[in-house]
PDB file of C-alpha atoms in Angstrom:
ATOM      1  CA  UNK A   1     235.364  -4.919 242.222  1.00  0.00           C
ATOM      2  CA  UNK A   2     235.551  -7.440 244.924  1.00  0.00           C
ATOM      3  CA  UNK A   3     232.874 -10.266 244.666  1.00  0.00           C
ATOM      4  CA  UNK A   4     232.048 -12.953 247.819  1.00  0.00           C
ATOM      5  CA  UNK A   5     232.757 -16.151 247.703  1.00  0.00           C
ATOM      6  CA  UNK A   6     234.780 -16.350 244.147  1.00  0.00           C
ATOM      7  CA  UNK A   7     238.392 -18.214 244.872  1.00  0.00           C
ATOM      8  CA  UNK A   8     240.177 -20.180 243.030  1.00  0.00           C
ATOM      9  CA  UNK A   9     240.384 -23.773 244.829  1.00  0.00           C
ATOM     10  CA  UNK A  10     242.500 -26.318 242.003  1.00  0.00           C
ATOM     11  CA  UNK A  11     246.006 -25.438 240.343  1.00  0.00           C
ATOM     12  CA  UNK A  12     245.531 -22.996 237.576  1.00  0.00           C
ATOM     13  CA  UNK A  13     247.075 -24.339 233.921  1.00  0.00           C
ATOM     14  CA  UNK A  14     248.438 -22.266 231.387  1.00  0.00           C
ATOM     15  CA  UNK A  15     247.089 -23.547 227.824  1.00  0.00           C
ATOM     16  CA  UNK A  16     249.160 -21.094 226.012  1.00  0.00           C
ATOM     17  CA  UNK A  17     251.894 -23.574 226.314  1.00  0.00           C
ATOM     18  CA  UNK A  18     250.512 -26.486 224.584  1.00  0.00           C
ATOM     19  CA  UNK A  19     250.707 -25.956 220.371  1.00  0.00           C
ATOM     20  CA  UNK A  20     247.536 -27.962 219.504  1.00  0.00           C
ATOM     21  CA  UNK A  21     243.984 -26.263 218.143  1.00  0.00           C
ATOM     22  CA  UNK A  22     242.344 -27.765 221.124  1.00  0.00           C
ATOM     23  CA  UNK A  23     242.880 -29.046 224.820  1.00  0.00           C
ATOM     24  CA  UNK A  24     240.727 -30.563 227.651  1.00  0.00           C
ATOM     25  CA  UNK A  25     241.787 -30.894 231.513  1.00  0.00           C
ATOM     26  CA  UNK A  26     239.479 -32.118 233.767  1.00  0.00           C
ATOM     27  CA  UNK A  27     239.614 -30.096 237.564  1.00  0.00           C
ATOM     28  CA  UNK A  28     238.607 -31.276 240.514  1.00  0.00           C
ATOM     29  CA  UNK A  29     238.816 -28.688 243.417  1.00  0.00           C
ATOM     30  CA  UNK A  30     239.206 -28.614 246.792  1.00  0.00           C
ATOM     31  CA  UNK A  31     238.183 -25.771 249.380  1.00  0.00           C
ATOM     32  CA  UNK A  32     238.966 -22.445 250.490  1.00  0.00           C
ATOM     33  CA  UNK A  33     241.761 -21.269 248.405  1.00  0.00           C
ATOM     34  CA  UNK A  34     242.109 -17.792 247.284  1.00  0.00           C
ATOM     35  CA  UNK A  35     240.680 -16.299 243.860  1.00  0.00           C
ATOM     36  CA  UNK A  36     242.982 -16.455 240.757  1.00  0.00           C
ATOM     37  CA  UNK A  37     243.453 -12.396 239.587  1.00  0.00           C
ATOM     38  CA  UNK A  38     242.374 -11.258 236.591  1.00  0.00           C
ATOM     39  CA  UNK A  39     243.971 -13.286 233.520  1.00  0.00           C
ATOM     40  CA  UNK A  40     243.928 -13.891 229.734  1.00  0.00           C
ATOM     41  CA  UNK A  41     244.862 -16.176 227.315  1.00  0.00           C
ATOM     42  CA  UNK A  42     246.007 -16.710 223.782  1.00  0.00           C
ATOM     43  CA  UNK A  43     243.540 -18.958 223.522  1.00  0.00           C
ATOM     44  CA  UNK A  44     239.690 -19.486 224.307  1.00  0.00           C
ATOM     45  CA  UNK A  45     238.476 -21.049 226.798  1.00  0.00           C
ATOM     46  CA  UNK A  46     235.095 -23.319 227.347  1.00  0.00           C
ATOM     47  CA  UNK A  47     234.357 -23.996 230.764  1.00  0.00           C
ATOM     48  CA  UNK A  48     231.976 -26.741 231.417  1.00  0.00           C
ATOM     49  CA  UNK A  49     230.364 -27.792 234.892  1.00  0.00           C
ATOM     50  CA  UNK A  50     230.073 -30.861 235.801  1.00  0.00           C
ATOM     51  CA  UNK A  51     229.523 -31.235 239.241  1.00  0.00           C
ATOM     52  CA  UNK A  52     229.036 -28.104 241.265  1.00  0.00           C
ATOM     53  CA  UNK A  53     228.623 -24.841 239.410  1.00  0.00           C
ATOM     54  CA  UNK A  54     231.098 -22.051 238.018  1.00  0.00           C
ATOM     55  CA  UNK A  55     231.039 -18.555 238.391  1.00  0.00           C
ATOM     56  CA  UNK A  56     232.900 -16.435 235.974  1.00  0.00           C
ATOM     57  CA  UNK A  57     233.952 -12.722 236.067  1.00  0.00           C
ATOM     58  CA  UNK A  58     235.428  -9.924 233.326  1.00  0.00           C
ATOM     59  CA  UNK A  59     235.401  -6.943 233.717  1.00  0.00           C
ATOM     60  CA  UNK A  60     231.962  -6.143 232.206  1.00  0.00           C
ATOM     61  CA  UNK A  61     229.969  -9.037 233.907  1.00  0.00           C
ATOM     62  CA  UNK A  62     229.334 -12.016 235.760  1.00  0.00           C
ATOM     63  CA  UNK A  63     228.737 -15.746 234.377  1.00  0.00           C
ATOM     64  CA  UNK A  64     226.832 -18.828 236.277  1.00  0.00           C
ATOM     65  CA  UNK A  65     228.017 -22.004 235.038  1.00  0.00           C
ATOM     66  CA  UNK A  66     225.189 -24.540 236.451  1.00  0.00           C
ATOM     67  CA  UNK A  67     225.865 -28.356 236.097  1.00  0.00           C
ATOM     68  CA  UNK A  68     226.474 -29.183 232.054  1.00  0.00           C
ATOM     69  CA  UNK A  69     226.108 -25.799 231.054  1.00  0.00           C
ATOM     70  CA  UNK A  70     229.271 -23.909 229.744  1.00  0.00           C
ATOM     71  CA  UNK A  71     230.521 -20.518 229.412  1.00  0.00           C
ATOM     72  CA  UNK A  72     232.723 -19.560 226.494  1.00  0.00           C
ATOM     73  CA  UNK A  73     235.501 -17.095 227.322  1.00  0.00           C
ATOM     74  CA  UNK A  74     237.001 -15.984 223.881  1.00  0.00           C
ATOM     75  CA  UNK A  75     240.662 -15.517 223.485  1.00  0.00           C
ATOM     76  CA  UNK A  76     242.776 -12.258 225.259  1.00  0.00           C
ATOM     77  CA  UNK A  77     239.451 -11.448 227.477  1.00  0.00           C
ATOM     78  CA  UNK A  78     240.650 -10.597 230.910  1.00  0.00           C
ATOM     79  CA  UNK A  79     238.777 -13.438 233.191  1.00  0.00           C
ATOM     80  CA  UNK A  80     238.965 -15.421 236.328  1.00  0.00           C
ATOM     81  CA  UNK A  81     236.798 -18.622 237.357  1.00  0.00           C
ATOM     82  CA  UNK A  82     235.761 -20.100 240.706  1.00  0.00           C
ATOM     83  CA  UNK A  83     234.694 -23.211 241.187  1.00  0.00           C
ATOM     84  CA  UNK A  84     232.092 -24.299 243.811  1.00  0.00           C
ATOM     85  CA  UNK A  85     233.884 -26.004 246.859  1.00  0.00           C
ATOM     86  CA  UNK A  86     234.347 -29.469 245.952  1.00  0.00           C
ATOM     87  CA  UNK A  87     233.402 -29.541 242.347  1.00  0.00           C
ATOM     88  CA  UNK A  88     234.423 -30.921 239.227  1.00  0.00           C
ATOM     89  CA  UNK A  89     234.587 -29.311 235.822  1.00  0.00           C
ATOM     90  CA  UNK A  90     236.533 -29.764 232.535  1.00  0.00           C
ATOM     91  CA  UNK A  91     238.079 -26.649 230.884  1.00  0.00           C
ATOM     92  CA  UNK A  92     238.650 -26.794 226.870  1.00  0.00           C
ATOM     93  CA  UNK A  93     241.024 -24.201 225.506  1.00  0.00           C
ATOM     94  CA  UNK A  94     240.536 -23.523 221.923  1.00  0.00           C
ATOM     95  CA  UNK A  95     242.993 -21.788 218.569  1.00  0.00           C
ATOM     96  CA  UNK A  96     240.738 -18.649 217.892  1.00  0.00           C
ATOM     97  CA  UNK A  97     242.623 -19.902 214.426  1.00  0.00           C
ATOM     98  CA  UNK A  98     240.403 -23.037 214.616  1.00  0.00           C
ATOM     99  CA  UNK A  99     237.183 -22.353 215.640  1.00  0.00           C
ATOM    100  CA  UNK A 100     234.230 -19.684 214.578  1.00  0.00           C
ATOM    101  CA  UNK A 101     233.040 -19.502 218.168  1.00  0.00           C
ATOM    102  CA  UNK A 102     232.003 -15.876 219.881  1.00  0.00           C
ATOM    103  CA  UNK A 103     234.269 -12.762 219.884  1.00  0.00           C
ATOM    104  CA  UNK A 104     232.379 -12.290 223.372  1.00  0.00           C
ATOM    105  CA  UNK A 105     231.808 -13.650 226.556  1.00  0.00           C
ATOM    106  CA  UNK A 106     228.805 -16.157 226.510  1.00  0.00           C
ATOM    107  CA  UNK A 107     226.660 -19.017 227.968  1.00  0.00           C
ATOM    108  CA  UNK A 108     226.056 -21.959 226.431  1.00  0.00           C
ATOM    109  CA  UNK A 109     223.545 -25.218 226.447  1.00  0.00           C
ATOM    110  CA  UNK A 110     226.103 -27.930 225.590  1.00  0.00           C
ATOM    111  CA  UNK A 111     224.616 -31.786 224.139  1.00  0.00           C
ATOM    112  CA  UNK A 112     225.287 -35.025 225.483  1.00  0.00           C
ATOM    113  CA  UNK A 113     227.962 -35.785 222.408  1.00  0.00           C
ATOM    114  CA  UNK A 114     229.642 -32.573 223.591  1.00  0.00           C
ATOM    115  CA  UNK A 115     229.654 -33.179 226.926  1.00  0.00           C
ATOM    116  CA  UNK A 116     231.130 -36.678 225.893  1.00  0.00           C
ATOM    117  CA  UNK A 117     233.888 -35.277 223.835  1.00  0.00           C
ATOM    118  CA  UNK A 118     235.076 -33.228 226.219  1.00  0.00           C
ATOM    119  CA  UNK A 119     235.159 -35.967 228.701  1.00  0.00           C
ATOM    120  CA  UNK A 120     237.360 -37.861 225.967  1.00  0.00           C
ATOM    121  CA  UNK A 121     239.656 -35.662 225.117  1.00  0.00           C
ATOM    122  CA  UNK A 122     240.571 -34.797 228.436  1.00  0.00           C
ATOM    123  CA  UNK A 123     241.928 -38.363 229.038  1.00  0.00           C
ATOM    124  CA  UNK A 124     244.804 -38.152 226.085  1.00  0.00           C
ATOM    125  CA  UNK A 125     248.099 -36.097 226.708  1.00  0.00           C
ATOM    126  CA  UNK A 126     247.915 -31.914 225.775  1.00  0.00           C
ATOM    127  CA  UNK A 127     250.593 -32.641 223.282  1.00  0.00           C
ATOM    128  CA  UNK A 128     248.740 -35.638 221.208  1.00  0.00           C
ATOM    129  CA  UNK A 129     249.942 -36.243 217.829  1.00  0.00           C
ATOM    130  CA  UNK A 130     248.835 -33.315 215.194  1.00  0.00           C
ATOM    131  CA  UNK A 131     247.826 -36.265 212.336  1.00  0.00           C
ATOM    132  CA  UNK A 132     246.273 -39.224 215.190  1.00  0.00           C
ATOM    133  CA  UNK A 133     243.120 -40.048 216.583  1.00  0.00           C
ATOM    134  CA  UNK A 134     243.169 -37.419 219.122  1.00  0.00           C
ATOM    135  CA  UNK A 135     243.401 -34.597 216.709  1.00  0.00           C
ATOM    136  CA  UNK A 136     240.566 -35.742 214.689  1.00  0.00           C
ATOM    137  CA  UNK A 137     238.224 -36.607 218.046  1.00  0.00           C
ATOM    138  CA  UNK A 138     239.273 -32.151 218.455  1.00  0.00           C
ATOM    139  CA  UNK A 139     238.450 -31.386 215.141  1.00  0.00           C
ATOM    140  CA  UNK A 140     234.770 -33.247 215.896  1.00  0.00           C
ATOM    141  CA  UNK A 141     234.432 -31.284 218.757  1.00  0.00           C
ATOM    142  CA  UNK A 142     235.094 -28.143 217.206  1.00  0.00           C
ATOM    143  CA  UNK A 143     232.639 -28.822 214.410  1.00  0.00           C
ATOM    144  CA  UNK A 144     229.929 -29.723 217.407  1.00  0.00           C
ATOM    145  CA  UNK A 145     231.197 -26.308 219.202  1.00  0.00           C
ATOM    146  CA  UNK A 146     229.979 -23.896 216.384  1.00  0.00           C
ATOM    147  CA  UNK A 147     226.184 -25.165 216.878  1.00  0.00           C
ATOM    148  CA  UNK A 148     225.554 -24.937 220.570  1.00  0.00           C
ATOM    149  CA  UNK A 149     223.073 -22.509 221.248  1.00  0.00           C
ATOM    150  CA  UNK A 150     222.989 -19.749 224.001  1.00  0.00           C
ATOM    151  CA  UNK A 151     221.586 -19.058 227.221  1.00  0.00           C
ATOM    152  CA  UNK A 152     221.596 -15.756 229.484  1.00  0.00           C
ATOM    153  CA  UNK A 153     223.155 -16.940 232.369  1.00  0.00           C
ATOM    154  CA  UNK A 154     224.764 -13.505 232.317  1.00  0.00           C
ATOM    155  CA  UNK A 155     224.433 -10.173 235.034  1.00  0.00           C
ATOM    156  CA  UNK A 156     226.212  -7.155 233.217  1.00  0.00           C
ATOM    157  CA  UNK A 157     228.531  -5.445 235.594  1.00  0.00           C
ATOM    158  CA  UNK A 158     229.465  -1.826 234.386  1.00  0.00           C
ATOM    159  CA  UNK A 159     232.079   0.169 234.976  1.00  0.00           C
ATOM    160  CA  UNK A 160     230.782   2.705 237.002  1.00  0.00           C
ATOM    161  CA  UNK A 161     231.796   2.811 240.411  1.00  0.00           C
ATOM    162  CA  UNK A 162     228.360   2.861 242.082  1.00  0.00           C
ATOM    163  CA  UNK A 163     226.982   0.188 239.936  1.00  0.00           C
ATOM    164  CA  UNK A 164     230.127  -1.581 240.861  1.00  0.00           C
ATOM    165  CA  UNK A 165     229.550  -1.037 244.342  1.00  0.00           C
ATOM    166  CA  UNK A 166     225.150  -2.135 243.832  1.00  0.00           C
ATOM    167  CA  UNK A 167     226.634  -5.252 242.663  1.00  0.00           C
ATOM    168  CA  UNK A 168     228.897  -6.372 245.273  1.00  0.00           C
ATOM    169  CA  UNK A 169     226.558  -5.169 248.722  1.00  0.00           C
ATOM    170  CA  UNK A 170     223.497  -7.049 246.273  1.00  0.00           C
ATOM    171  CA  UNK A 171     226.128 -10.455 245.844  1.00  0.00           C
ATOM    172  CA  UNK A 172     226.879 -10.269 249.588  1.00  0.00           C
ATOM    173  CA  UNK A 173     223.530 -10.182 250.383  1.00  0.00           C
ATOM    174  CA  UNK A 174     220.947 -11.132 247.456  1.00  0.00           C
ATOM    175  CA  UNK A 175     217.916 -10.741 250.175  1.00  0.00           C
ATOM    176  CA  UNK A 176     218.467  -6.771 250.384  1.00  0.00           C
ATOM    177  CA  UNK A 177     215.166  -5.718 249.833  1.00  0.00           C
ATOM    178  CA  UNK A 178     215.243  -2.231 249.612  1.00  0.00           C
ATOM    179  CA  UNK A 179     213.217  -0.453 246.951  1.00  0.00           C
ATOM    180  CA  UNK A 180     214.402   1.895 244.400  1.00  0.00           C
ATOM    181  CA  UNK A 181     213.477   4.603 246.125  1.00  0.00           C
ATOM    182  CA  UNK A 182     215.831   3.675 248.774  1.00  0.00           C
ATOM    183  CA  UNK A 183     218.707   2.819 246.623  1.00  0.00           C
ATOM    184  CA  UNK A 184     218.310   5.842 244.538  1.00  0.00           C
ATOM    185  CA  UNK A 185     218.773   7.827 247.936  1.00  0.00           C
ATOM    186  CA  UNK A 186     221.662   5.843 249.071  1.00  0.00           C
ATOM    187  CA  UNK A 187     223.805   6.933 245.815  1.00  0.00           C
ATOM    188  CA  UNK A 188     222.367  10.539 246.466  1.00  0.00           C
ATOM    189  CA  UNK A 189     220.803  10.184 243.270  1.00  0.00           C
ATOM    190  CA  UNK A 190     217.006  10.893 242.376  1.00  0.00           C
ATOM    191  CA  UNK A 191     214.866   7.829 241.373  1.00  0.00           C
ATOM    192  CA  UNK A 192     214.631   9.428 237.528  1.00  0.00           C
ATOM    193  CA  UNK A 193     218.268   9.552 237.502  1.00  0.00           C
ATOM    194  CA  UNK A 194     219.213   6.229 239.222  1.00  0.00           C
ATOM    195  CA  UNK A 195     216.874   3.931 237.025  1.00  0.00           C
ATOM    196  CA  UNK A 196     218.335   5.941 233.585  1.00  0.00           C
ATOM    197  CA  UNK A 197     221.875   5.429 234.926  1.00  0.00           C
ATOM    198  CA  UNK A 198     221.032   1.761 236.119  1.00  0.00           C
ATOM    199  CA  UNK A 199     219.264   0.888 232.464  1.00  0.00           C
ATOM    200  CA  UNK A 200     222.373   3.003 230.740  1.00  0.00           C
ATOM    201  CA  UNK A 201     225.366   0.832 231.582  1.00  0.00           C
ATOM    202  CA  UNK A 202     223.006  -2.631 231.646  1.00  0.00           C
ATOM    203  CA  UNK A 203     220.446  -2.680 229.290  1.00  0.00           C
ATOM    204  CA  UNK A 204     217.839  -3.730 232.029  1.00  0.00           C
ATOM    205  CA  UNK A 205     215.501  -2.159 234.432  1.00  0.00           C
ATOM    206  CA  UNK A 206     216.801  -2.545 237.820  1.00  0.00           C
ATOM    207  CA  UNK A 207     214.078  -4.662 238.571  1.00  0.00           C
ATOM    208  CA  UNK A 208     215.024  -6.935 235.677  1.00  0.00           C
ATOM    209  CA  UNK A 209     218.855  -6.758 236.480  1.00  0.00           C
ATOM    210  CA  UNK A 210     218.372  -7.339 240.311  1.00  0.00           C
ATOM    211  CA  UNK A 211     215.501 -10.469 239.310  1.00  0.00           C
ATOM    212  CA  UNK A 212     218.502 -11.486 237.056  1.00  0.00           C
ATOM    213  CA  UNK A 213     221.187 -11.564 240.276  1.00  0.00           C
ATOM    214  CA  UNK A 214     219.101 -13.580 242.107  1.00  0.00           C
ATOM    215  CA  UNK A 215     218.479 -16.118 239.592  1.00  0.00           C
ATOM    216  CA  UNK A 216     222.595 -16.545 239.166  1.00  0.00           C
ATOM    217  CA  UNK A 217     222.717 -16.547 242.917  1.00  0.00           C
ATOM    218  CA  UNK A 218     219.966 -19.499 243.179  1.00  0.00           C
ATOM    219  CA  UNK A 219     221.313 -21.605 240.232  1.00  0.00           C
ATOM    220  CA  UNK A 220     224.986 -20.863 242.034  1.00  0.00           C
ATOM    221  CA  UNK A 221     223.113 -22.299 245.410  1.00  0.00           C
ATOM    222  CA  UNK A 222     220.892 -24.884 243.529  1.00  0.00           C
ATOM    223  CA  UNK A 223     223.817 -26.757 242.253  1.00  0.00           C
ATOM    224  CA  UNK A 224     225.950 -27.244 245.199  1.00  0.00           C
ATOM    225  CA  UNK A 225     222.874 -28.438 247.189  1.00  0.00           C
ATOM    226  CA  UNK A 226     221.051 -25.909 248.694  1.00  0.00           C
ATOM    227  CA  UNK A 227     217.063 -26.437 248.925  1.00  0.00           C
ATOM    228  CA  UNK A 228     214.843 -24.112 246.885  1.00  0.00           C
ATOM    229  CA  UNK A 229     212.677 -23.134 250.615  1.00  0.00           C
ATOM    230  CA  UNK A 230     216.439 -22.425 251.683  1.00  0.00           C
ATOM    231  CA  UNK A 231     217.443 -20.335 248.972  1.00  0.00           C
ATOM    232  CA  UNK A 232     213.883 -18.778 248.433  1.00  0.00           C
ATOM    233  CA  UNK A 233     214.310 -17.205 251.873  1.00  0.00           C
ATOM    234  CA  UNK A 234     218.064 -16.121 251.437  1.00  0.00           C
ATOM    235  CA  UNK A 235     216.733 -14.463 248.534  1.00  0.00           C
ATOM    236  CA  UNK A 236     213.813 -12.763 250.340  1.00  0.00           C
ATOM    237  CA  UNK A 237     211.018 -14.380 249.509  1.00  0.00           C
ATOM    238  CA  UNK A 238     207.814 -15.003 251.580  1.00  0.00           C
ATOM    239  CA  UNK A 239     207.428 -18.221 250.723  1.00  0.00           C
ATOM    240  CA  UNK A 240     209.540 -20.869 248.456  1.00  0.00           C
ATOM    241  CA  UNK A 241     206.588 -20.688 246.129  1.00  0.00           C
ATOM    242  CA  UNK A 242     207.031 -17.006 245.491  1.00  0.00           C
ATOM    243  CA  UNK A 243     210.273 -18.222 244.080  1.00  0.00           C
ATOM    244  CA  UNK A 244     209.615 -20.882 242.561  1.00  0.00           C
ATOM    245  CA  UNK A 245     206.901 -18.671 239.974  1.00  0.00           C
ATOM    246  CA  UNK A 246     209.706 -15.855 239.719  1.00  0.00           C
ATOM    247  CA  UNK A 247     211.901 -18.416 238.432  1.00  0.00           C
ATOM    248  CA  UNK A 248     209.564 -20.121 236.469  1.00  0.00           C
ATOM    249  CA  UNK A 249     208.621 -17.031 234.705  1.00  0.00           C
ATOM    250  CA  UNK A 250     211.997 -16.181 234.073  1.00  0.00           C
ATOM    251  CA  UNK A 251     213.458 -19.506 232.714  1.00  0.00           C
ATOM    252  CA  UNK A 252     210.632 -20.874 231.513  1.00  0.00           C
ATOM    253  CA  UNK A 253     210.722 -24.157 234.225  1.00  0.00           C
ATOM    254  CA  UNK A 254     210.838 -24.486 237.760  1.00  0.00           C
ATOM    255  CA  UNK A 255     214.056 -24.643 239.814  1.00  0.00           C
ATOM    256  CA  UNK A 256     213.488 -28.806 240.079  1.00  0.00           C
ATOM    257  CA  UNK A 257     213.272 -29.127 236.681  1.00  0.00           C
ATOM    258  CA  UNK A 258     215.460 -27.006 234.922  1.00  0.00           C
ATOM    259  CA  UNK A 259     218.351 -28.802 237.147  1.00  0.00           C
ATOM    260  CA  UNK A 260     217.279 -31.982 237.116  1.00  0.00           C
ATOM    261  CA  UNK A 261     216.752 -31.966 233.302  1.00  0.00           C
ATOM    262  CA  UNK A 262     220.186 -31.299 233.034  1.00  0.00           C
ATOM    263  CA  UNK A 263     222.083 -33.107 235.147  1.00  0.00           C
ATOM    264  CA  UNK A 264     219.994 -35.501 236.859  1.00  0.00           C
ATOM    265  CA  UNK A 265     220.245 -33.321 239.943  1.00  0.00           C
ATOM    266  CA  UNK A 266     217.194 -33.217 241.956  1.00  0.00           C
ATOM    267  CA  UNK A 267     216.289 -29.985 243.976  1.00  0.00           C
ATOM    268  CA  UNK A 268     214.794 -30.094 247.221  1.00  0.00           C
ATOM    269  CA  UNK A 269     211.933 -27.922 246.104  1.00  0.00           C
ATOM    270  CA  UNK A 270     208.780 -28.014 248.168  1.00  0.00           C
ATOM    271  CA  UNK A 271     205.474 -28.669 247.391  1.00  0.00           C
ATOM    272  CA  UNK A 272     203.767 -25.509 248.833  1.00  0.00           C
TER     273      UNK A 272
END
């Protein structure tokens, strides 16, 4: 499946060499740089936002990292991770031998002490000393890990090739409009059969899966500094405020808020 705009944009690093529970690097990227492949590792891996947002891929789905949230990829999961042009995130790789985090792929709302800790322990050296401070600033981490609670900042992606290709033509352009009727008929399929197959491999209505793109798509936007009347019409809305109570609905704030509560980043969001 090829997804727009997801390339890798810092120097990749492989945590599997470093024999310590836990690790934090801090990445700052650049621009326009090609997509890592497909990877996994022999350890998780906690990928936190911190300015700019993250979108993550596996096979089965697609992750939005927006500022100070997190997604948790567990250990051997096939991945990859793009970073917004000129952002700056801190990656955590974690011992599935020292942690009870997720078997699966997840979002997470992380708390000012973790946020901190992660910060912290991405100053020291990968190879600290297993019995000195560093190791027990991990093992308070870890403990902190276990209690974050989750978020769906999640689209499920299936397998099948013409959900595959939905996905993609609906990522390149998230303001295709075109009812179900007209989708249906584009993947010679009846409406009956296209909404069973759609709700099948997702576990949505399409109208809740394609609502669910463009909320990814506008957090993605959101956080690198797009306005909410600019994404509102990318996303083919009438008016901003038409987005605004679609969002609202959906996360339970507006687009302002819900950024600027966590990260002190203010959307442009109009007032009409």
């Amino acid at each position: 499946m090829v997804l727009p705009d997801l390339r890798i944009n810092y120097d990749p690093v492989d945590p599997d060499q470093f024999d310590r529970p836990i690790v934090s690097f801090c990445i700052e990227t650049g621009e326009d740089n090609d997509e890592l492949p497909l990877h996994s590792h022999k350890k998780g891996q906690l990928v936190v936002a911190s300015h700019g947002s993250v979108m993550c891929r596996s096979p089965n789905g697609l992750w939005i990292v927006p500022p100070q949230g997190a997604v948790w990829i567990p250990a051997g999961v096939m991945h990859s991770n793009c970073v917004s042009d000129n952002g700056k995130v801190y990656v955590v790789f974690i011992d599935p031998q020292a942690s009870m985090l997720p078997n699966t792929c997840c979002t997470f709302t992380i708390s000012s002490l973790v946020r901190e800790l992660i910060h912290r322990l991405a100053v020291f050296p990968p190879l600290y000393p297993v019995d000195g401070p560093t190791s027990r600033l991990g093992r308070v981490l870890l403990d902190e890990l276990v209690q974050m609670s989750t978020e769906q900042m999640y689209l499920p992606i299936s397998t099948d090739s013409r959900l595959q290709h939905l996905a993609t033509s609906l990522l390149n352009d998230p303001g295709d409009r075109s009812t179900i009727e007209e989708l249906a008929a584009r993947y010679a399929m009846s409406v009956r059969t296209f909404a069973r197959l759609v709700f099948k491999e997702t576990g949505m209505t399409f109208g809740r899966w394609r609502q669910r793109l463009h909320i990814l798509v506008a957090l993605q936007r959101l956080s690198t500094g797009s306005s909410v009347q600019a994404v509102s019409l990318d996303l083919g809305y009438e008016t901003p405020s038409a987005f605004i109570t679609m969002f609202k609905k959906t996360m339970g704030k507006s687009p302002r808020r819900f950024l600027s509560e966590r990260s002190g980043f203010v959307a442009r969001e109009p007032s009409a």
